[in-house]
């Protein structure tokens, strides 16, 4: 269910607006001031923000900037509701980097159509993973290509959960999804805390993720991700399995096999040496390095030290 945060006093003044949106399956959260909207967004980011211009004075711009900078919901559509006279007077859109505008008085039909268009555009342009809501493959490829073209030294980091398939078979898909979400949150929180500038976090799918940070922050981020994962991992594993250090599940050939506890492997590919021409080469180099790091026991990361890329 798509969740819409409506921040303003007069946007839903006509009760039909809420009824119409909820009838189409949207979950509406209303906040009457910027402080409440900011607090709600930080606690539980919605999928769409509809914001009344001028709410909280200049606070509306602060809320827009915060939403735009949110790594977890980097693609969230922002719809700004303005008064006709403000439209005529003109608005500095650099101050209001939003996706669409709606004029007062807000007709219920207009609000519904604009929300549906924003949602469709979001799904079309961005390919967020349906589980983690993080940007998916198309966005990841664009981010890697952008990193290759950047003059700043960056590092593309591929994250993989070790023993996830047997864990998923053993504990069930629902708990497996909980682990995937937990790892996504760990990565987002650490990148947000340590290396927000020029950073990116994406979810390839399943138990594979990518994050991009400046090269000088890469190892610090990796160490913190591994430490934070280690701190919460056992919440998702039965105590007896924790005690014995693993669990028994069938392998890909159907044979009962002992697997170790969940761990994380990260392959770090620095991009600043000019050895890559396109994102496909970065992905291939990461695949090569992942084989090495996943062969190690426990949580680990490895930084690609090769001076040139070889497809072999």
PDB file of N, CA, C and O in Angstrom, residues 120-170:
ATOM      1  N   UNK A 120       3.043   6.651 -10.747  1.00  0.00           N
ATOM      2  CA  UNK A 120       3.394   5.970 -12.004  1.00  0.00           C
ATOM      3  C   UNK A 120       4.757   6.420 -12.508  1.00  0.00           C
ATOM      4  O   UNK A 120       5.564   5.608 -12.981  1.00  0.00           O
ATOM      5  N   UNK A 121       5.004   7.719 -12.390  1.00  0.00           N
ATOM      6  CA  UNK A 121       6.294   8.257 -12.832  1.00  0.00           C
ATOM      7  C   UNK A 121       7.430   7.695 -11.982  1.00  0.00           C
ATOM      8  O   UNK A 121       8.490   7.342 -12.496  1.00  0.00           O
ATOM      9  N   UNK A 122       7.178   7.617 -10.686  1.00  0.00           N
ATOM     10  CA  UNK A 122       8.188   7.063  -9.783  1.00  0.00           C
ATOM     11  C   UNK A 122       8.510   5.618 -10.153  1.00  0.00           C
ATOM     12  O   UNK A 122       9.671   5.218 -10.216  1.00  0.00           O
ATOM     13  N   UNK A 123       7.474   4.841 -10.431  1.00  0.00           N
ATOM     14  CA  UNK A 123       7.696   3.430 -10.767  1.00  0.00           C
ATOM     15  C   UNK A 123       8.355   3.262 -12.120  1.00  0.00           C
ATOM     16  O   UNK A 123       9.102   2.305 -12.348  1.00  0.00           O
ATOM     17  N   UNK A 124       8.050   4.199 -13.018  1.00  0.00           N
ATOM     18  CA  UNK A 124       8.608   4.090 -14.366  1.00  0.00           C
ATOM     19  C   UNK A 124      10.060   4.546 -14.413  1.00  0.00           C
ATOM     20  O   UNK A 124      10.906   3.885 -15.014  1.00  0.00           O
ATOM     21  N   UNK A 125      10.309   5.672 -13.814  1.00  0.00           N
ATOM     22  CA  UNK A 125      11.656   6.254 -13.888  1.00  0.00           C
ATOM     23  C   UNK A 125      12.610   5.553 -12.929  1.00  0.00           C
ATOM     24  O   UNK A 125      13.751   5.273 -13.243  1.00  0.00           O
ATOM     25  N   UNK A 126      12.095   5.264 -11.755  1.00  0.00           N
ATOM     26  CA  UNK A 126      12.948   4.634 -10.758  1.00  0.00           C
ATOM     27  C   UNK A 126      12.493   3.199 -10.560  1.00  0.00           C
ATOM     28  O   UNK A 126      11.322   2.875 -10.735  1.00  0.00           O
ATOM     29  N   UNK A 127      13.376   2.387 -10.199  1.00  0.00           N
ATOM     30  CA  UNK A 127      13.073   0.960 -10.115  1.00  0.00           C
ATOM     31  C   UNK A 127      13.362   0.450  -8.719  1.00  0.00           C
ATOM     32  O   UNK A 127      14.138  -0.476  -8.527  1.00  0.00           O
ATOM     33  N   UNK A 128      12.751   1.086  -7.776  1.00  0.00           N
ATOM     34  CA  UNK A 128      12.997   0.707  -6.393  1.00  0.00           C
ATOM     35  C   UNK A 128      12.697  -0.770  -6.158  1.00  0.00           C
ATOM     36  O   UNK A 128      11.728  -1.301  -6.695  1.00  0.00           O
ATOM     37  N   UNK A 129      13.525  -1.395  -5.352  1.00  0.00           N
ATOM     38  CA  UNK A 129      13.254  -2.776  -4.975  1.00  0.00           C
ATOM     39  C   UNK A 129      11.943  -2.808  -4.177  1.00  0.00           C
ATOM     40  O   UNK A 129      11.762  -2.033  -3.241  1.00  0.00           O
ATOM     41  N   UNK A 130      11.014  -3.689  -4.525  1.00  0.00           N
ATOM     42  CA  UNK A 130       9.705  -3.685  -3.847  1.00  0.00           C
ATOM     43  C   UNK A 130       9.780  -4.011  -2.366  1.00  0.00           C
ATOM     44  O   UNK A 130       8.886  -3.631  -1.607  1.00  0.00           O
ATOM     45  N   UNK A 131      10.828  -4.716  -1.933  1.00  0.00           N
ATOM     46  CA  UNK A 131      10.937  -5.069  -0.515  1.00  0.00           C
ATOM     47  C   UNK A 131      11.643  -3.973   0.282  1.00  0.00           C
ATOM     48  O   UNK A 131      11.097  -3.438   1.246  1.00  0.00           O
ATOM     49  N   UNK A 132      12.846  -3.624  -0.119  1.00  0.00           N
ATOM     50  CA  UNK A 132      13.627  -2.646   0.649  1.00  0.00           C
ATOM     51  C   UNK A 132      13.298  -1.209   0.278  1.00  0.00           C
ATOM     52  O   UNK A 132      13.640  -0.290   1.029  1.00  0.00           O
ATOM     53  N   UNK A 133      12.647  -0.997  -0.892  1.00  0.00           N
ATOM     54  CA  UNK A 133      12.361   0.337  -1.422  1.00  0.00           C
ATOM     55  C   UNK A 133      13.617   1.084  -1.856  1.00  0.00           C
ATOM     56  O   UNK A 133      13.558   2.263  -2.199  1.00  0.00           O
ATOM     57  N   UNK A 134      14.744   0.417  -1.843  1.00  0.00           N
ATOM     58  CA  UNK A 134      15.975   1.055  -2.319  1.00  0.00           C
ATOM     59  C   UNK A 134      16.008   1.044  -3.839  1.00  0.00           C
ATOM     60  O   UNK A 134      15.369   0.194  -4.477  1.00  0.00           O
ATOM     61  N   UNK A 135      16.755   1.970  -4.465  1.00  0.00           N
ATOM     62  CA  UNK A 135      16.880   1.965  -5.922  1.00  0.00           C
ATOM     63  C   UNK A 135      17.376   0.617  -6.435  1.00  0.00           C
ATOM     64  O   UNK A 135      18.240  -0.017  -5.823  1.00  0.00           O
ATOM     65  N   UNK A 136      16.811   0.193  -7.593  1.00  0.00           N
ATOM     66  CA  UNK A 136      17.156  -1.116  -8.157  1.00  0.00           C
ATOM     67  C   UNK A 136      18.180  -1.042  -9.260  1.00  0.00           C
ATOM     68  O   UNK A 136      18.955  -0.086  -9.356  1.00  0.00           O
ATOM     69  N   UNK A 137      18.145  -2.051 -10.146  1.00  0.00           N
ATOM     70  CA  UNK A 137      19.244  -2.264 -11.086  1.00  0.00           C
ATOM     71  C   UNK A 137      19.510  -1.089 -12.030  1.00  0.00           C
ATOM     72  O   UNK A 137      20.665  -0.729 -12.256  1.00  0.00           O
ATOM     73  N   UNK A 138      18.449  -0.528 -12.594  1.00  0.00           N
ATOM     74  CA  UNK A 138      18.671   0.574 -13.536  1.00  0.00           C
ATOM     75  C   UNK A 138      19.357   1.756 -12.847  1.00  0.00           C
ATOM     76  O   UNK A 138      20.319   2.331 -13.364  1.00  0.00           O
ATOM     77  N   UNK A 139      18.877   2.072 -11.662  1.00  0.00           N
ATOM     78  CA  UNK A 139      19.486   3.174 -10.908  1.00  0.00           C
ATOM     79  C   UNK A 139      20.917   2.844 -10.503  1.00  0.00           C
ATOM     80  O   UNK A 139      21.790   3.718 -10.489  1.00  0.00           O
ATOM     81  N   UNK A 140      21.147   1.580 -10.171  1.00  0.00           N
ATOM     82  CA  UNK A 140      22.497   1.166  -9.759  1.00  0.00           C
ATOM     83  C   UNK A 140      23.478   1.325 -10.920  1.00  0.00           C
ATOM     84  O   UNK A 140      24.588   1.860 -10.749  1.00  0.00           O
ATOM     85  N   UNK A 141      23.070   0.871 -12.089  1.00  0.00           N
ATOM     86  CA  UNK A 141      23.963   0.985 -13.255  1.00  0.00           C
ATOM     87  C   UNK A 141      24.271   2.451 -13.563  1.00  0.00           C
ATOM     88  O   UNK A 141      25.414   2.802 -13.877  1.00  0.00           O
ATOM     89  N   UNK A 142      23.258   3.298 -13.461  1.00  0.00           N
ATOM     90  CA  UNK A 142      23.485   4.735 -13.697  1.00  0.00           C
ATOM     91  C   UNK A 142      24.429   5.313 -12.640  1.00  0.00           C
ATOM     92  O   UNK A 142      25.296   6.137 -12.954  1.00  0.00           O
ATOM     93  N   UNK A 143      24.256   4.889 -11.400  1.00  0.00           N
ATOM     94  CA  UNK A 143      25.102   5.405 -10.320  1.00  0.00           C
ATOM     95  C   UNK A 143      26.556   4.968 -10.512  1.00  0.00           C
ATOM     96  O   UNK A 143      27.483   5.749 -10.267  1.00  0.00           O
ATOM     97  N   UNK A 144      26.751   3.723 -10.944  1.00  0.00           N
ATOM     98  CA  UNK A 144      28.125   3.244 -11.165  1.00  0.00           C
ATOM     99  C   UNK A 144      28.766   4.004 -12.328  1.00  0.00           C
ATOM    100  O   UNK A 144      29.920   4.436 -12.255  1.00  0.00           O
ATOM    101  N   UNK A 145      27.992   4.184 -13.418  1.00  0.00           N
ATOM    102  CA  UNK A 145      28.544   4.915 -14.563  1.00  0.00           C
ATOM    103  C   UNK A 145      28.877   6.349 -14.163  1.00  0.00           C
ATOM    104  O   UNK A 145      29.913   6.896 -14.558  1.00  0.00           O
ATOM    105  N   UNK A 146      28.012   6.950 -13.347  1.00  0.00           N
ATOM    106  CA  UNK A 146      28.269   8.308 -12.867  1.00  0.00           C
ATOM    107  C   UNK A 146      29.531   8.337 -11.999  1.00  0.00           C
ATOM    108  O   UNK A 146      30.322   9.290 -12.075  1.00  0.00           O
ATOM    109  N   UNK A 147      29.730   7.291 -11.194  1.00  0.00           N
ATOM    110  CA  UNK A 147      30.937   7.212 -10.354  1.00  0.00           C
ATOM    111  C   UNK A 147      32.189   7.127 -11.226  1.00  0.00           C
ATOM    112  O   UNK A 147      33.222   7.725 -10.907  1.00  0.00           O
ATOM    113  N   UNK A 148      32.088   6.379 -12.335  1.00  0.00           N
ATOM    114  CA  UNK A 148      33.246   6.254 -13.227  1.00  0.00           C
ATOM    115  C   UNK A 148      33.592   7.593 -13.880  1.00  0.00           C
ATOM    116  O   UNK A 148      34.757   7.861 -14.170  1.00  0.00           O
ATOM    117  N   UNK A 149      32.578   8.407 -14.089  1.00  0.00           N
ATOM    118  CA  UNK A 149      32.794   9.690 -14.755  1.00  0.00           C
ATOM    119  C   UNK A 149      33.148  10.807 -13.772  1.00  0.00           C
ATOM    120  O   UNK A 149      33.508  11.911 -14.194  1.00  0.00           O
ATOM    121  N   UNK A 150      33.027  10.517 -12.480  1.00  0.00           N
ATOM    122  CA  UNK A 150      33.318  11.526 -11.474  1.00  0.00           C
ATOM    123  C   UNK A 150      34.825  11.768 -11.346  1.00  0.00           C
ATOM    124  O   UNK A 150      35.632  10.847 -11.488  1.00  0.00           O
ATOM    125  N   UNK A 151      35.175  12.992 -11.061  1.00  0.00           N
ATOM    126  CA  UNK A 151      36.598  13.304 -10.848  1.00  0.00           C
ATOM    127  C   UNK A 151      37.033  12.949  -9.434  1.00  0.00           C
ATOM    128  O   UNK A 151      38.225  12.881  -9.139  1.00  0.00           O
ATOM    129  N   UNK A 152      36.063  12.747  -8.554  1.00  0.00           N
ATOM    130  CA  UNK A 152      36.391  12.420  -7.172  1.00  0.00           C
ATOM    131  C   UNK A 152      36.599  10.917  -7.036  1.00  0.00           C
ATOM    132  O   UNK A 152      35.812  10.125  -7.579  1.00  0.00           O
ATOM    133  N   UNK A 153      37.612  10.481  -6.287  1.00  0.00           N
ATOM    134  CA  UNK A 153      37.820   9.042  -6.098  1.00  0.00           C
ATOM    135  C   UNK A 153      36.659   8.417  -5.331  1.00  0.00           C
ATOM    136  O   UNK A 153      36.364   8.811  -4.203  1.00  0.00           O
ATOM    137  N   UNK A 154      36.013   7.448  -5.944  1.00  0.00           N
ATOM    138  CA  UNK A 154      34.879   6.772  -5.330  1.00  0.00           C
ATOM    139  C   UNK A 154      35.141   5.274  -5.288  1.00  0.00           C
ATOM    140  O   UNK A 154      36.055   4.764  -5.948  1.00  0.00           O
ATOM    141  N   UNK A 155      34.332   4.580  -4.509  1.00  0.00           N
ATOM    142  CA  UNK A 155      34.458   3.121  -4.417  1.00  0.00           C
ATOM    143  C   UNK A 155      33.071   2.503  -4.533  1.00  0.00           C
ATOM    144  O   UNK A 155      32.137   2.925  -3.857  1.00  0.00           O
ATOM    145  N   UNK A 156      32.950   1.528  -5.430  1.00  0.00           N
ATOM    146  CA  UNK A 156      31.699   0.788  -5.592  1.00  0.00           C
ATOM    147  C   UNK A 156      31.809  -0.489  -4.749  1.00  0.00           C
ATOM    148  O   UNK A 156      32.734  -1.282  -4.954  1.00  0.00           O
ATOM    149  N   UNK A 157      30.884  -0.653  -3.820  1.00  0.00           N
ATOM    150  CA  UNK A 157      30.989  -1.745  -2.855  1.00  0.00           C
ATOM    151  C   UNK A 157      29.806  -2.706  -3.017  1.00  0.00           C
ATOM    152  O   UNK A 157      28.649  -2.290  -2.877  1.00  0.00           O
ATOM    153  N   UNK A 158      30.100  -3.962  -3.336  1.00  0.00           N
ATOM    154  CA  UNK A 158      29.077  -4.984  -3.518  1.00  0.00           C
ATOM    155  C   UNK A 158      28.954  -5.792  -2.227  1.00  0.00           C
ATOM    156  O   UNK A 158      29.932  -6.345  -1.732  1.00  0.00           O
ATOM    157  N   UNK A 159      27.727  -5.875  -1.723  1.00  0.00           N
ATOM    158  CA  UNK A 159      27.465  -6.562  -0.449  1.00  0.00           C
ATOM    159  C   UNK A 159      26.664  -7.832  -0.720  1.00  0.00           C
ATOM    160  O   UNK A 159      25.683  -7.814  -1.475  1.00  0.00           O
ATOM    161  N   UNK A 160      27.072  -8.911  -0.084  1.00  0.00           N
ATOM    162  CA  UNK A 160      26.375 -10.195  -0.258  1.00  0.00           C
ATOM    163  C   UNK A 160      26.254 -10.870   1.103  1.00  0.00           C
ATOM    164  O   UNK A 160      27.188 -10.849   1.903  1.00  0.00           O
ATOM    165  N   UNK A 161      25.076 -11.456   1.373  1.00  0.00           N
ATOM    166  CA  UNK A 161      24.880 -12.172   2.645  1.00  0.00           C
ATOM    167  C   UNK A 161      25.285 -13.631   2.445  1.00  0.00           C
ATOM    168  O   UNK A 161      24.705 -14.325   1.596  1.00  0.00           O
ATOM    169  N   UNK A 162      26.246 -14.091   3.216  1.00  0.00           N
ATOM    170  CA  UNK A 162      26.703 -15.478   3.108  1.00  0.00           C
ATOM    171  C   UNK A 162      25.693 -16.425   3.759  1.00  0.00           C
ATOM    172  O   UNK A 162      25.092 -16.110   4.788  1.00  0.00           O
ATOM    173  N   UNK A 163      25.513 -17.582   3.140  1.00  0.00           N
ATOM    174  CA  UNK A 163      24.610 -18.648   3.628  1.00  0.00           C
ATOM    175  C   UNK A 163      23.148 -18.212   3.638  1.00  0.00           C
ATOM    176  O   UNK A 163      22.343 -18.776   4.380  1.00  0.00           O
ATOM    177  N   UNK A 164      22.811 -17.235   2.796  1.00  0.00           N
ATOM    178  CA  UNK A 164      21.430 -16.751   2.857  1.00  0.00           C
ATOM    179  C   UNK A 164      20.432 -17.753   2.280  1.00  0.00           C
ATOM    180  O   UNK A 164      19.349 -17.939   2.851  1.00  0.00           O
ATOM    181  N   UNK A 165      20.757 -18.412   1.174  1.00  0.00           N
ATOM    182  CA  UNK A 165      19.783 -19.353   0.587  1.00  0.00           C
ATOM    183  C   UNK A 165      19.428 -20.487   1.550  1.00  0.00           C
ATOM    184  O   UNK A 165      18.230 -20.744   1.782  1.00  0.00           O
ATOM    185  N   UNK A 166      20.417 -21.183   2.126  1.00  0.00           N
ATOM    186  CA  UNK A 166      20.028 -22.218   3.102  1.00  0.00           C
ATOM    187  C   UNK A 166      19.310 -21.639   4.310  1.00  0.00           C
ATOM    188  O   UNK A 166      18.431 -22.303   4.879  1.00  0.00           O
ATOM    189  N   UNK A 167      19.682 -20.403   4.710  1.00  0.00           N
ATOM    190  CA  UNK A 167      18.968 -19.756   5.818  1.00  0.00           C
ATOM    191  C   UNK A 167      17.499 -19.553   5.438  1.00  0.00           C
ATOM    192  O   UNK A 167      16.590 -19.846   6.218  1.00  0.00           O
ATOM    193  N   UNK A 168      17.279 -19.074   4.218  1.00  0.00           N
ATOM    194  CA  UNK A 168      15.920 -18.837   3.735  1.00  0.00           C
ATOM    195  C   UNK A 168      15.124 -20.149   3.701  1.00  0.00           C
ATOM    196  O   UNK A 168      13.943 -20.188   4.066  1.00  0.00           O
ATOM    197  N   UNK A 169      15.783 -21.224   3.257  1.00  0.00           N
ATOM    198  CA  UNK A 169      15.109 -22.532   3.209  1.00  0.00           C
ATOM    199  C   UNK A 169      14.808 -23.027   4.625  1.00  0.00           C
ATOM    200  O   UNK A 169      13.774 -23.659   4.861  1.00  0.00           O
ATOM    201  N   UNK A 170      15.722 -22.767   5.533  1.00  0.00           N
ATOM    202  CA  UNK A 170      15.608 -23.300   6.899  1.00  0.00           C
ATOM    203  C   UNK A 170      14.593 -22.512   7.737  1.00  0.00           C
ATOM    204  O   UNK A 170      13.760 -23.106   8.428  1.00  0.00           O
TER     205      UNK A 170
END
